Amino acid sequence: MAWIVLEGLDRTGKTTAAKQFEKLGYEIVHFSAPKKDYLDPLYVGPTYFEDVVGILNSYANKDVVFDRSWYGELVWPSIYSRPVSYTHLTLPTTPYV
């Protein structure tokens, strides 16, 4: 199993690189900006973190290239002047399995 994460500015070749890995048998997973529901004070459901963990768990033991990822949520909100989607969550102190 191997996971490769591609991050970077728009139009820098992330998807092109991902397609090369796909030829080698990797599955491509594209992460988008988190849904706005997470920021709605009336939202009831899994947190952004819980959703990401669920996605990652679904790819356990597979070769995957992530075309963008959850890491982008640490950078892009400040670049694009939008709120961070997981300020309300507390990361677990033990591995999330």
XYZ file of C-alpha atoms in Angstrom:
97
model
C 0.000 0.000 0.000
C 1.242 3.467 -0.864
C -0.405 6.846 -0.512
C 0.886 9.833 -2.435
C -0.450 13.345 -1.743
C -0.167 16.038 -4.417
C -0.655 19.628 -3.283
C 0.064 22.907 -5.013
C -1.311 25.928 -6.792
C -3.854 25.606 -9.580
C -2.489 24.575 -12.969
C 0.849 23.280 -11.666
C 0.458 19.709 -12.935
C -1.046 17.842 -9.976
C -3.693 16.083 -12.058
C -1.206 15.365 -14.842
C 1.122 13.742 -12.300
C -1.800 11.818 -10.777
C -2.680 10.406 -14.194
C 0.879 9.092 -14.546
C 0.495 7.264 -11.232
C -2.859 5.928 -12.427
C -1.011 4.219 -15.292
C 1.043 2.448 -12.622
C -2.100 1.109 -10.943
C -2.834 3.849 -8.404
C -6.373 4.998 -7.798
C -6.896 8.780 -8.020
C -8.858 10.530 -5.274
C -9.622 14.223 -5.690
C -10.341 16.288 -2.600
C -12.296 19.502 -3.062
C -12.847 22.366 -0.662
C -14.915 21.207 2.298
C -18.666 21.582 1.949
C -20.077 24.754 3.484
C -22.442 22.726 5.670
C -19.637 22.233 8.203
C -19.742 25.959 9.018
C -23.507 26.186 9.443
C -24.281 26.521 13.175
C -27.346 24.300 12.638
C -25.379 21.562 10.892
C -25.783 18.153 12.470
C -23.545 15.418 11.182
C -19.967 14.278 11.006
C -17.228 16.880 11.277
C -14.869 17.550 8.407
C -12.226 15.578 10.271
C -14.540 12.591 10.711
C -15.405 12.663 7.009
C -11.732 12.763 6.026
C -10.927 9.862 8.353
C -13.787 7.890 6.811
C -12.452 8.562 3.317
C -8.939 7.555 4.316
C -10.168 4.370 5.986
C -12.006 3.424 2.797
C -8.658 3.403 0.973
C -6.754 1.299 3.518
C -4.436 -1.231 1.877
C -4.741 0.396 -1.560
C -2.327 2.332 -3.731
C -3.793 5.824 -3.931
C -2.687 9.205 -5.202
C -4.604 12.065 -3.613
C -4.991 14.939 -6.074
C -5.159 17.634 -3.391
C -5.942 16.661 0.150
C -7.098 17.674 3.581
C -3.740 19.439 4.034
C -4.911 22.123 1.655
C -7.467 23.150 4.241
C -4.535 24.361 6.354
C -3.378 26.764 3.635
C -6.073 27.705 1.124
C -8.601 29.395 3.451
C -6.114 32.180 4.185
C -5.216 32.483 0.495
C -8.839 32.656 -0.647
C -10.174 34.586 2.370
C -12.642 31.947 3.428
C -13.231 30.390 6.851
C -11.416 27.219 7.854
C -13.848 24.319 7.971
C -12.563 22.589 11.051
C -11.730 25.217 13.651
C -14.331 23.699 15.974
C -12.861 20.236 16.155
C -10.304 18.829 18.505
C -7.886 16.391 16.942
C -7.599 13.123 18.799
C -4.455 12.484 20.819
C -4.405 8.787 19.919
C -4.423 7.275 16.441
C -7.883 7.354 14.876
C -8.626 3.845 13.625
